[in-house]
JSON list of C-alpha atoms in Angstrom, two decimals:
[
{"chain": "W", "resi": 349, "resn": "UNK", "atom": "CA", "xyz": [61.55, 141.76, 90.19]},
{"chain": "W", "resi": 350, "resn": "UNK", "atom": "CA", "xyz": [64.41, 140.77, 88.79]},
{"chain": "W", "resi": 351, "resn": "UNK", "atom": "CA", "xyz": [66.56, 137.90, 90.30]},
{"chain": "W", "resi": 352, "resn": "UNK", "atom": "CA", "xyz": [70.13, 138.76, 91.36]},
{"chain": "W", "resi": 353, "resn": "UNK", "atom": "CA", "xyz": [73.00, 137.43, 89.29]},
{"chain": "W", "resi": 354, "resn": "UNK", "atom": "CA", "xyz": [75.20, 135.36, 91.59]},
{"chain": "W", "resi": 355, "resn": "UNK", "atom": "CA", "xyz": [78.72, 135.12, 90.60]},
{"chain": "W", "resi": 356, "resn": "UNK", "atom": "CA", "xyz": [80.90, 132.32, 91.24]},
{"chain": "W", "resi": 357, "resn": "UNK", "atom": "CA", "xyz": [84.16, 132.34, 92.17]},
{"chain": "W", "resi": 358, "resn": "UNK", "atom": "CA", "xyz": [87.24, 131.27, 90.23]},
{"chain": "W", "resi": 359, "resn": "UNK", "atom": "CA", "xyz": [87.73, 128.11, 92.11]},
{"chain": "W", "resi": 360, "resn": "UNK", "atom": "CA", "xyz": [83.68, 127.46, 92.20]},
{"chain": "W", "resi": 361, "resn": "UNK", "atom": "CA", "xyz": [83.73, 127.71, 88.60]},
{"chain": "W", "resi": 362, "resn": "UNK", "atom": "CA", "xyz": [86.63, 125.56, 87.40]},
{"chain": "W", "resi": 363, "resn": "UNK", "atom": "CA", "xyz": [84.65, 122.99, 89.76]},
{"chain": "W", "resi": 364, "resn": "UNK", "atom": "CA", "xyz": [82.16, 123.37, 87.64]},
{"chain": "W", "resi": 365, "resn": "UNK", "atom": "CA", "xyz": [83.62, 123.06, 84.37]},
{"chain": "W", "resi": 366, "resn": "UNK", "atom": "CA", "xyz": [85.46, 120.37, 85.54]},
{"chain": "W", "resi": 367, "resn": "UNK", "atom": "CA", "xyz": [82.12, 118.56, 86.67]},
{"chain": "W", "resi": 368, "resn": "UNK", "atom": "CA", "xyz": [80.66, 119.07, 83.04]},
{"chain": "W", "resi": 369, "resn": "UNK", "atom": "CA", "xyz": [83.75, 117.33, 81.61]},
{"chain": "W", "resi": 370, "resn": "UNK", "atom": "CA", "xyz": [83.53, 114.63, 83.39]},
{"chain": "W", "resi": 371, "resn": "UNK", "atom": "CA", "xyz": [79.56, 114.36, 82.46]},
{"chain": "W", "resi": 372, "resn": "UNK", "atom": "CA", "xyz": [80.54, 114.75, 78.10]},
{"chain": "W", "resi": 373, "resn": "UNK", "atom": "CA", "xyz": [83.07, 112.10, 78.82]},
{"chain": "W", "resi": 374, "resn": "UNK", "atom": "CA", "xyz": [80.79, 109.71, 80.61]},
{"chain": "W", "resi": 375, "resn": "UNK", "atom": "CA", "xyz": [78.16, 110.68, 77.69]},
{"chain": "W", "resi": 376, "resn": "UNK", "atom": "CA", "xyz": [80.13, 110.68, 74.67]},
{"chain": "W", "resi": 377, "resn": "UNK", "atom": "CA", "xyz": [84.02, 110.12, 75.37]},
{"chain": "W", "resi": 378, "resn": "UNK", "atom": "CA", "xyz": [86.75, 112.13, 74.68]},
{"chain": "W", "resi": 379, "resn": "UNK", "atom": "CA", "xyz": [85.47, 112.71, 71.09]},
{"chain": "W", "resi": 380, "resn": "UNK", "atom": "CA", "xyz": [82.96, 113.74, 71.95]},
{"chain": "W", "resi": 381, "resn": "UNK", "atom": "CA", "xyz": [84.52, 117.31, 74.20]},
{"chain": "W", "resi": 382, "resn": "UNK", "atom": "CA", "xyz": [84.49, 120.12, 72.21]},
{"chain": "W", "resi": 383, "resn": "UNK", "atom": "CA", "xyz": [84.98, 123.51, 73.77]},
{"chain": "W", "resi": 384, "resn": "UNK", "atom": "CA", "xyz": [81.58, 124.82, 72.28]},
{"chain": "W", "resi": 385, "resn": "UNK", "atom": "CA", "xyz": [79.34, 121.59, 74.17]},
{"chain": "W", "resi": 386, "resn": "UNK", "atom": "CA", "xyz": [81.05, 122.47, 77.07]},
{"chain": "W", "resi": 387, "resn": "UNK", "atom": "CA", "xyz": [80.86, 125.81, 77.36]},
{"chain": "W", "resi": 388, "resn": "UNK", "atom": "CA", "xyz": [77.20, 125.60, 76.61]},
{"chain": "W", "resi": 389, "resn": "UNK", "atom": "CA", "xyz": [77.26, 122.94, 79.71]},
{"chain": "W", "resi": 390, "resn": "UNK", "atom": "CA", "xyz": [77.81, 125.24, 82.15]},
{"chain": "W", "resi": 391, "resn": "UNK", "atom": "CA", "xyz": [76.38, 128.17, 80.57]},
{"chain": "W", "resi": 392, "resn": "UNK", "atom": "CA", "xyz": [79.19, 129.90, 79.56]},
{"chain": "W", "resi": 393, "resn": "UNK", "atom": "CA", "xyz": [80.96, 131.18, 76.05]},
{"chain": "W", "resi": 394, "resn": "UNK", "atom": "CA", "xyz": [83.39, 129.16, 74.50]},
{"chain": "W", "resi": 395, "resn": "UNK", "atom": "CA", "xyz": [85.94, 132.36, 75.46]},
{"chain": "W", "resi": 396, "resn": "UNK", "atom": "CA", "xyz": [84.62, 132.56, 78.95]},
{"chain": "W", "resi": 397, "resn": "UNK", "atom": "CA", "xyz": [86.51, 128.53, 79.51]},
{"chain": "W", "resi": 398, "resn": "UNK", "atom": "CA", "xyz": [89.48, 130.10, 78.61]},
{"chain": "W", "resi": 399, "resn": "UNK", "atom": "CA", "xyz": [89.23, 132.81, 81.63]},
{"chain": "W", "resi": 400, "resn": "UNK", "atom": "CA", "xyz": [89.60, 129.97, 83.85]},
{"chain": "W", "resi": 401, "resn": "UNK", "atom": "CA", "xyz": [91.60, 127.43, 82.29]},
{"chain": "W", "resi": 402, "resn": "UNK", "atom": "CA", "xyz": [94.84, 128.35, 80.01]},
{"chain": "W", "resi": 403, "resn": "UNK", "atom": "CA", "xyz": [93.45, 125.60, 77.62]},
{"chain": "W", "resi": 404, "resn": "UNK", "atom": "CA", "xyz": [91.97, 122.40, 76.89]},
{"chain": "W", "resi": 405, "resn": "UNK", "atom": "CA", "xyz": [94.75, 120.06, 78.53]},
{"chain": "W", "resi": 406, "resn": "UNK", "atom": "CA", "xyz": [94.01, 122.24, 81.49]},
{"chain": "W", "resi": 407, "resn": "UNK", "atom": "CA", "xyz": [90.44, 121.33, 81.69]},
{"chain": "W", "resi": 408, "resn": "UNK", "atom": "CA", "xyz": [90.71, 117.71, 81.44]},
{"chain": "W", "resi": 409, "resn": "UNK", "atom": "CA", "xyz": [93.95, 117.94, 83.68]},
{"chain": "W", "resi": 410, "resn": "UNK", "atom": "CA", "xyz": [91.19, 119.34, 86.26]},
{"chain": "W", "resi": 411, "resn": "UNK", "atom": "CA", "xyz": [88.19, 116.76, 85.03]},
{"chain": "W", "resi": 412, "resn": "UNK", "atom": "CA", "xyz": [90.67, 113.96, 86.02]},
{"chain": "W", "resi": 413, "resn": "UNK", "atom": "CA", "xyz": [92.07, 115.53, 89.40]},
{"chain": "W", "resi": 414, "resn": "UNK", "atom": "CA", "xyz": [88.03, 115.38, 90.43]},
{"chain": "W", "resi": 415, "resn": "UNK", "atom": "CA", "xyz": [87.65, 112.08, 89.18]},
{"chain": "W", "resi": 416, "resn": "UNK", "atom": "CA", "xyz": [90.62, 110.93, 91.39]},
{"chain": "W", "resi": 417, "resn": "UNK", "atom": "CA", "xyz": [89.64, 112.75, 94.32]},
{"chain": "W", "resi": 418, "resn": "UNK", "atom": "CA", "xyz": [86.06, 110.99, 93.92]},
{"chain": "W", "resi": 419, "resn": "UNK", "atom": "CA", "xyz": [87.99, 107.53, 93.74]},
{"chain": "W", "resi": 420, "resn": "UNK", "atom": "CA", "xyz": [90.22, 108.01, 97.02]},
{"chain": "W", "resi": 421, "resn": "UNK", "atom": "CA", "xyz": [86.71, 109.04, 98.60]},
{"chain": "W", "resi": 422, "resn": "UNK", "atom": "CA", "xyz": [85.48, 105.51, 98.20]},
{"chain": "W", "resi": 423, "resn": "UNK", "atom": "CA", "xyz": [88.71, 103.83, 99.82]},
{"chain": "W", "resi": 424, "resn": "UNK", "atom": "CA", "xyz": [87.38, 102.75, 103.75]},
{"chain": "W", "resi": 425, "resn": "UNK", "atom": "CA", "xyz": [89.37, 102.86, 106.54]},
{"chain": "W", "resi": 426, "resn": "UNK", "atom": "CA", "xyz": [92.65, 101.00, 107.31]},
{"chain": "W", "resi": 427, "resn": "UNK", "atom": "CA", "xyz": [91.52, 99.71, 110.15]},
{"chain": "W", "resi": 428, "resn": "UNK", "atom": "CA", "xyz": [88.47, 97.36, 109.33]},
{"chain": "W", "resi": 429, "resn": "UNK", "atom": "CA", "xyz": [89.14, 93.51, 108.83]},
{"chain": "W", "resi": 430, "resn": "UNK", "atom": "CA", "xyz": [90.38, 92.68, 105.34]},
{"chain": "W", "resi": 431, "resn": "UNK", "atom": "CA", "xyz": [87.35, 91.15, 103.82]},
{"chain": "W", "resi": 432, "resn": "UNK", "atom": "CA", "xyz": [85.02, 94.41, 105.43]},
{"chain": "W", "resi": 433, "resn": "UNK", "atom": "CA", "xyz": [87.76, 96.67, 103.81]},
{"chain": "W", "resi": 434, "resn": "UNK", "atom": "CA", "xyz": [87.48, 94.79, 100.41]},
{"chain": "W", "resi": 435, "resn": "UNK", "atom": "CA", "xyz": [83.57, 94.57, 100.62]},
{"chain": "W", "resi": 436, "resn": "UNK", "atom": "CA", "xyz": [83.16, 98.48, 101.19]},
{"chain": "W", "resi": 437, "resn": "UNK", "atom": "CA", "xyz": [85.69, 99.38, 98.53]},
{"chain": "W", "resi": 438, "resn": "UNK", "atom": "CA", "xyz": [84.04, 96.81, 96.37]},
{"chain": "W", "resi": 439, "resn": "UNK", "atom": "CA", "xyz": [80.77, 98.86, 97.14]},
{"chain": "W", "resi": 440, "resn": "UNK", "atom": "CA", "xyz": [81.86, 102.42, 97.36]},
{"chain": "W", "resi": 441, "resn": "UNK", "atom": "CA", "xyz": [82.93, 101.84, 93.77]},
{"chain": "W", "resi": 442, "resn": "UNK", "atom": "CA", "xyz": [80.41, 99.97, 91.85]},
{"chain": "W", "resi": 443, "resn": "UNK", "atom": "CA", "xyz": [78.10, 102.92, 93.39]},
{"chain": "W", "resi": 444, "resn": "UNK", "atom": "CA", "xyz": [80.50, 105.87, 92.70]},
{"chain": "W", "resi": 445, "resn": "UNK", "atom": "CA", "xyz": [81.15, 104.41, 88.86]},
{"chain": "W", "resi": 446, "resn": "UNK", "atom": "CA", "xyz": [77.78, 103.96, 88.24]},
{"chain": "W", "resi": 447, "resn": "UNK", "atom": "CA", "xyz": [76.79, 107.51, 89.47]},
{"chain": "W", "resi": 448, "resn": "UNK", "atom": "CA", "xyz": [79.64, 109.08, 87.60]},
{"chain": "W", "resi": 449, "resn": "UNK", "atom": "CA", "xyz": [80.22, 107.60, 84.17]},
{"chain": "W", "resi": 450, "resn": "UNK", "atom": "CA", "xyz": [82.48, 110.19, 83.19]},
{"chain": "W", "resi": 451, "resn": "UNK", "atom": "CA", "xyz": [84.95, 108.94, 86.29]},
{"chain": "W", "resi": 452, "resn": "UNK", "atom": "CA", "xyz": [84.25, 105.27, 84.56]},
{"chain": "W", "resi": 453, "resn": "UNK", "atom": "CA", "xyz": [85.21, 106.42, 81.37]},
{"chain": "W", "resi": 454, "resn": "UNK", "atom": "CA", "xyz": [88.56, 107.52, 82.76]},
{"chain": "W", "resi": 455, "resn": "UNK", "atom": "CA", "xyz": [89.36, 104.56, 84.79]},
{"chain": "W", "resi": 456, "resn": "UNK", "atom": "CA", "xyz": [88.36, 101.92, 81.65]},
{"chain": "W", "resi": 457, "resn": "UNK", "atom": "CA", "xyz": [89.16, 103.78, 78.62]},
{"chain": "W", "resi": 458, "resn": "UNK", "atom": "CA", "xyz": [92.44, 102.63, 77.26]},
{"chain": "W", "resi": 459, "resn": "UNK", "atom": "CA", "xyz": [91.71, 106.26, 75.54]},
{"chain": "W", "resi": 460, "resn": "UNK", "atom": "CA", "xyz": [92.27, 108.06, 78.32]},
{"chain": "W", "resi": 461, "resn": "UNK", "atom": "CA", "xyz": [95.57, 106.68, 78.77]},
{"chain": "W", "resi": 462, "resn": "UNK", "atom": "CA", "xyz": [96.60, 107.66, 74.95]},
{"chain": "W", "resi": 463, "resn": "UNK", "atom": "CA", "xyz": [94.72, 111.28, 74.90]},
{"chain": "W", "resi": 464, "resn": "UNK", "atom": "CA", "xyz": [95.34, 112.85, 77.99]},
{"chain": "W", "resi": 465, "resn": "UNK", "atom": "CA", "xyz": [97.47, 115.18, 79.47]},
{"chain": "W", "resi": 466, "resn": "UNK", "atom": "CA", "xyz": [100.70, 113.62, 80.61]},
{"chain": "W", "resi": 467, "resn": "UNK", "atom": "CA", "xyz": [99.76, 114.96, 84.02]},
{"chain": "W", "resi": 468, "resn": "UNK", "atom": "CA", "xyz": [96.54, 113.45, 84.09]},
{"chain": "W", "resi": 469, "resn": "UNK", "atom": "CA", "xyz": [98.10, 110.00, 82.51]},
{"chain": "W", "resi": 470, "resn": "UNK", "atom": "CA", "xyz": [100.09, 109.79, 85.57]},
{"chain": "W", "resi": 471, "resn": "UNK", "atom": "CA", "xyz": [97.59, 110.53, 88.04]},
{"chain": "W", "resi": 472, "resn": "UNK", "atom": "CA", "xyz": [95.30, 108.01, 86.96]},
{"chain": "W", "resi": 473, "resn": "UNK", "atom": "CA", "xyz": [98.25, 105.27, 87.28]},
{"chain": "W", "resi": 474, "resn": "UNK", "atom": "CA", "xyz": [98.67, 106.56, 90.68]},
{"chain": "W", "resi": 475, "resn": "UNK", "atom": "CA", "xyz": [95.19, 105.63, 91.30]},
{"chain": "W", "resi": 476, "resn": "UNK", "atom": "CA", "xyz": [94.99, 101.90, 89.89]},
{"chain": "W", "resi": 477, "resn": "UNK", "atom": "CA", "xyz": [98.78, 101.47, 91.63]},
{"chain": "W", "resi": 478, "resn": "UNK", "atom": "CA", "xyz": [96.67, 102.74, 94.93]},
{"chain": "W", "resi": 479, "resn": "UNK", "atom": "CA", "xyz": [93.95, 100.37, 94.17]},
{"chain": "W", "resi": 480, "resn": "UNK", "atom": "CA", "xyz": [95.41, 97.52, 93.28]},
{"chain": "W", "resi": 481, "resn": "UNK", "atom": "CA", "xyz": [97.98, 97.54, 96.04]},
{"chain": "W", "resi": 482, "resn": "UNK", "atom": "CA", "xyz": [94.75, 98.32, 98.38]},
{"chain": "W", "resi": 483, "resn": "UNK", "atom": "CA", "xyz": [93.34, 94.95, 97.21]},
{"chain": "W", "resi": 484, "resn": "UNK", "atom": "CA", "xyz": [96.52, 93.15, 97.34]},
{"chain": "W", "resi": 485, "resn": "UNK", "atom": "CA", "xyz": [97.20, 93.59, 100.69]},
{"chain": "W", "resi": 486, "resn": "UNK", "atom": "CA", "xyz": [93.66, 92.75, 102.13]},
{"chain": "W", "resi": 487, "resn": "UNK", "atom": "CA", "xyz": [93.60, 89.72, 99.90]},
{"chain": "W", "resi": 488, "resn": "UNK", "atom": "CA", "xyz": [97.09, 88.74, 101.27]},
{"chain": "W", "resi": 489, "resn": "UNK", "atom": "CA", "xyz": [96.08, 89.46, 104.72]},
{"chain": "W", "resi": 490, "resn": "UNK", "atom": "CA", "xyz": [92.78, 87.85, 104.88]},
{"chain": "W", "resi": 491, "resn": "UNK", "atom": "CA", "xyz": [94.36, 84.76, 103.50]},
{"chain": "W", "resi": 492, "resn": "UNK", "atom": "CA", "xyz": [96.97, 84.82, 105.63]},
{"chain": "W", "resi": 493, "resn": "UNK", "atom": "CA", "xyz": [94.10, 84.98, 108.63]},
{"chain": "W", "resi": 494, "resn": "UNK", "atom": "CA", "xyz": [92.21, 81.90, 106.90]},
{"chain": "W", "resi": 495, "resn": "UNK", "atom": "CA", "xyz": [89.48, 84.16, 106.46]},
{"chain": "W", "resi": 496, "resn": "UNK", "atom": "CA", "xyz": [89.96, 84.23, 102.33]},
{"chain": "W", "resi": 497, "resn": "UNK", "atom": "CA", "xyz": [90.30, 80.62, 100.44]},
{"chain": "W", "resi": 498, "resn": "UNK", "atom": "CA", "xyz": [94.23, 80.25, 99.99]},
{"chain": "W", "resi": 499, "resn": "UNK", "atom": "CA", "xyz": [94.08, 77.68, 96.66]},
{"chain": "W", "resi": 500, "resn": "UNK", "atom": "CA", "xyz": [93.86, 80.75, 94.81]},
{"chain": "W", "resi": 501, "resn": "UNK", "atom": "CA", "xyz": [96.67, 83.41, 94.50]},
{"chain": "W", "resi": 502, "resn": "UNK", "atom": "CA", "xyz": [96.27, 86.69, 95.63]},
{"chain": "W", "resi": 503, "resn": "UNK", "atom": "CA", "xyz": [97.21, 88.36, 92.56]},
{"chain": "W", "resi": 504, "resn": "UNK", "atom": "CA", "xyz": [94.69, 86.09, 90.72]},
{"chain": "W", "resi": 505, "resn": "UNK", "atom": "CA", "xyz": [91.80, 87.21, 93.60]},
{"chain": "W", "resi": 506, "resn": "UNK", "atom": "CA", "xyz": [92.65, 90.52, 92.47]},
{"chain": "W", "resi": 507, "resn": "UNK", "atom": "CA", "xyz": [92.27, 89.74, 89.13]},
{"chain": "W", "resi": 508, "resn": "UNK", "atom": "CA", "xyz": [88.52, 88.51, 89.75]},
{"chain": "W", "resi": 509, "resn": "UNK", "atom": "CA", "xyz": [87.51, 91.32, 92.31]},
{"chain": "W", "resi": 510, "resn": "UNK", "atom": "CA", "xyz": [88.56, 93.98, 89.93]},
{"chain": "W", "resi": 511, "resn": "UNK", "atom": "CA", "xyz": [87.04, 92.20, 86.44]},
{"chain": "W", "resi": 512, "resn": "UNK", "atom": "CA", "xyz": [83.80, 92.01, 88.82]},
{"chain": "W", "resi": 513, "resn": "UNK", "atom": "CA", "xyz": [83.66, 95.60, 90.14]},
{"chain": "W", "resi": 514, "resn": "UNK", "atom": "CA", "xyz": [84.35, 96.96, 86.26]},
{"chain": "W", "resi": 515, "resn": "UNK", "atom": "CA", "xyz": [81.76, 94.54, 85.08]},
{"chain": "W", "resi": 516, "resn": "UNK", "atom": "CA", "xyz": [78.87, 96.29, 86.86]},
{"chain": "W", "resi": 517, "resn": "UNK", "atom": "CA", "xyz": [79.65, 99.28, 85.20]},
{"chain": "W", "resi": 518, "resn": "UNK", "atom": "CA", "xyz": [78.29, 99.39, 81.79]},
{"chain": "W", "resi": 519, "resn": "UNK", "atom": "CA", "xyz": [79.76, 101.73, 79.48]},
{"chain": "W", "resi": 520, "resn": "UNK", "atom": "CA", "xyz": [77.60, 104.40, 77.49]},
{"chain": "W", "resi": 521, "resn": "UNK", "atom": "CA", "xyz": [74.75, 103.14, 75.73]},
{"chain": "W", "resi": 522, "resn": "UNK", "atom": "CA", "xyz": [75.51, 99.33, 77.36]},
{"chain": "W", "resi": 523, "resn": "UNK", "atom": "CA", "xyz": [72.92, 98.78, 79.67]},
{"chain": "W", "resi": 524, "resn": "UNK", "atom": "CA", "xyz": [69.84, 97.63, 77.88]},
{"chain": "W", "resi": 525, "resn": "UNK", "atom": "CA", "xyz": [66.88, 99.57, 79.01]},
{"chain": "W", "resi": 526, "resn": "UNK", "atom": "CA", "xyz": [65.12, 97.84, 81.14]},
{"chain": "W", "resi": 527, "resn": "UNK", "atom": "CA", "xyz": [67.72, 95.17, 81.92]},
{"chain": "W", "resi": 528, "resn": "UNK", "atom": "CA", "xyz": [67.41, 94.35, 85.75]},
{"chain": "W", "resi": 529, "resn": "UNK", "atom": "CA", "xyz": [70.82, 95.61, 87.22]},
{"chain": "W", "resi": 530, "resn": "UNK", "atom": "CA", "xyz": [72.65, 93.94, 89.82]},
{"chain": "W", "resi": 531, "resn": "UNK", "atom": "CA", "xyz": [73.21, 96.14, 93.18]},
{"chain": "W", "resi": 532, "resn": "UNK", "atom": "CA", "xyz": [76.20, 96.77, 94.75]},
{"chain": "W", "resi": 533, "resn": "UNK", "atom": "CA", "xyz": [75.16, 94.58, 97.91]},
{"chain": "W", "resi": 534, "resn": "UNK", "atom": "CA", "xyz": [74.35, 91.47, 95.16]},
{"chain": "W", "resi": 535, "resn": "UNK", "atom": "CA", "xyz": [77.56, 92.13, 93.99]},
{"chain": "W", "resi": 536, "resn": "UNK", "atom": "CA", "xyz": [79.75, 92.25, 97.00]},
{"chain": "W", "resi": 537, "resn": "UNK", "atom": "CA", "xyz": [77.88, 89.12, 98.73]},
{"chain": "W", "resi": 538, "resn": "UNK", "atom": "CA", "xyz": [78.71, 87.40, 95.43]},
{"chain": "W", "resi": 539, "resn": "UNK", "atom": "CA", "xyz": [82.58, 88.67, 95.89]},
{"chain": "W", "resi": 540, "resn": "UNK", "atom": "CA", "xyz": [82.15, 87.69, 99.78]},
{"chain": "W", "resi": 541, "resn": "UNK", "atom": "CA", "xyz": [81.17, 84.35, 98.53]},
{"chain": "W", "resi": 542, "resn": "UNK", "atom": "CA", "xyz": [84.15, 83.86, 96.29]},
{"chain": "W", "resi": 543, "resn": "UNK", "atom": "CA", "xyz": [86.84, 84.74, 97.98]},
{"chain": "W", "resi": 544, "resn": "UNK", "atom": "CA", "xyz": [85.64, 82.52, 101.01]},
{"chain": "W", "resi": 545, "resn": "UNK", "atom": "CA", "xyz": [87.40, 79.67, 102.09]},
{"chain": "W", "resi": 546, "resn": "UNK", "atom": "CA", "xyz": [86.61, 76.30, 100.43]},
{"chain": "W", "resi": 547, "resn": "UNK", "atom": "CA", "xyz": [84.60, 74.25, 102.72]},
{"chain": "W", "resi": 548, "resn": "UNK", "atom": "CA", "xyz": [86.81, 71.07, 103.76]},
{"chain": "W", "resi": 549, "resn": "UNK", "atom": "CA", "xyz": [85.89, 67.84, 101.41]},
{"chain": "W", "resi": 550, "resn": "UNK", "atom": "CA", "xyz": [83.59, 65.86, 103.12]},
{"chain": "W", "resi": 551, "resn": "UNK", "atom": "CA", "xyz": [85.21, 62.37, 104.71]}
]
C-alpha cells in the first residue's frame, strides 16, 4: 500500500529550506549555494524554492534569522553569578557551533558580512553587539565582585573568551580526522581558570 504524501505547510517548509542553507554553508560556504543543490536538499525543484521564497536574498535572509534565533537560544539566564553566566554561554556555544557549522560559518566568515543581504548583515551585528556586551558586563561585574582577576581589562578578557570559544570551532575540512577534540567542559574549566583571580605573591 502506498504511503500517504504528507504536505508541509508554508511556514514548515521555509524552515526547512532555511535549515538546508544553513547545512551548504557550513559544508561548502556561500559559493558553494546554488539554487539547484538546494533544492535537491530538501527534495524539491529548483522552481518549487521560488514558491516559498521571492528569491535567493530571501532564503539566506531566512538561513540567517535561524541561525540567530539558535544563537540567542544559547544565552543563560540573567540571573546566575557572572562567571556561571559566562561559563554556560561559553558552553552553549562551543556546543551549538560545533553542531551547526553552517551558524559558524555565519558568525566567522568575514564573507558573510560582504555577501549577504543587507538585512541579514545587520542582524548578525545585532548578534555579536548582543554578545559581546553579554560578556562585557559579566566580566565587568565579576571583577568588580573579586571573583574575576582585575590586572587584566575587561575588554581584553573579552578578547580571550571570545578568540577561545571561536577556536574550538574548526572550520570545514579543519579538524584533522582523528584529532582528539577538546570538549566544551575542557574548554570552559580552562576559561574558568583564566579569568580567575591571581593568587596573592607569596611573602
Amino acid at each position: 500500500m502506498a504511503r500517504p504524501i504528507v504536505r508541509k505547510s508554508g511556514p514548515e517548509r521555509r524552515e526547512e529550506i532555511a535549515q538546508a542553507t544553513l547545512r551548504i554553508l557550513g559544508r561548502s560556504g556561500l559559493a558553494g549555494l546554488t539554487m539547484a543543490d538546494l533544492a535537491a536538499e530538501v527534495g524539491l525543484t529548483s522552481g518549487a524554492l521560488f514558491r516559498h521564497f521571492p528569491d535567493r536574498a530571501a532564503i539566506l535572509a531566512e538561513a540567517v534569522r535561524l541561525a540567530v534565533t539558535r544563537a540567542d537560544e544559547t544565552f543563560p539566564r540573567a540571573e546566575l553569578p557572572p562567571l556561571e553566566r559566562l561559563a554556560a554561554l561559553a558552553r552553549a556555544r562551543i556546543t551549538l557551533l560545533r553542531a551547526e557549522p553552517g551558524v559558524a560559518w555565519l558568525l566567522r566568515s568575514g564573507q558573510a558580512l560582504t555577501m549577504l543581504p543587507p538585512t541579514a548583515v545587520a542582524e548578525l551585528r545585532a548578534l555579536v553587539r548582543r554578545s559581546r556586551g553579554f560578556i562585557r558586563d559579566a566580566l565587568a561585574e565579576a571583577t568588580e565582585a573579586g571573583s574575576a582577576r582585575t590586572d587584566i581589562a575587561p575588554d581584553v578578557l573579552l578578547v580571550i573568551f571570545t578568540a577561545t570559544v571561536h577556536a574550538l570551532v574548526p572550520g570545514p575540512g579543519l579538524q584533522r580526522r582523528g584529532a582528539r577534540a577538546t570538549s566544551p567542559d575542557e574548554a570552559v574549566q580552562g576559561l574558568l581558570t583564566l579569568l580567575a583571580p591571581c593568587p596573592a605573591p607569596s611573602p
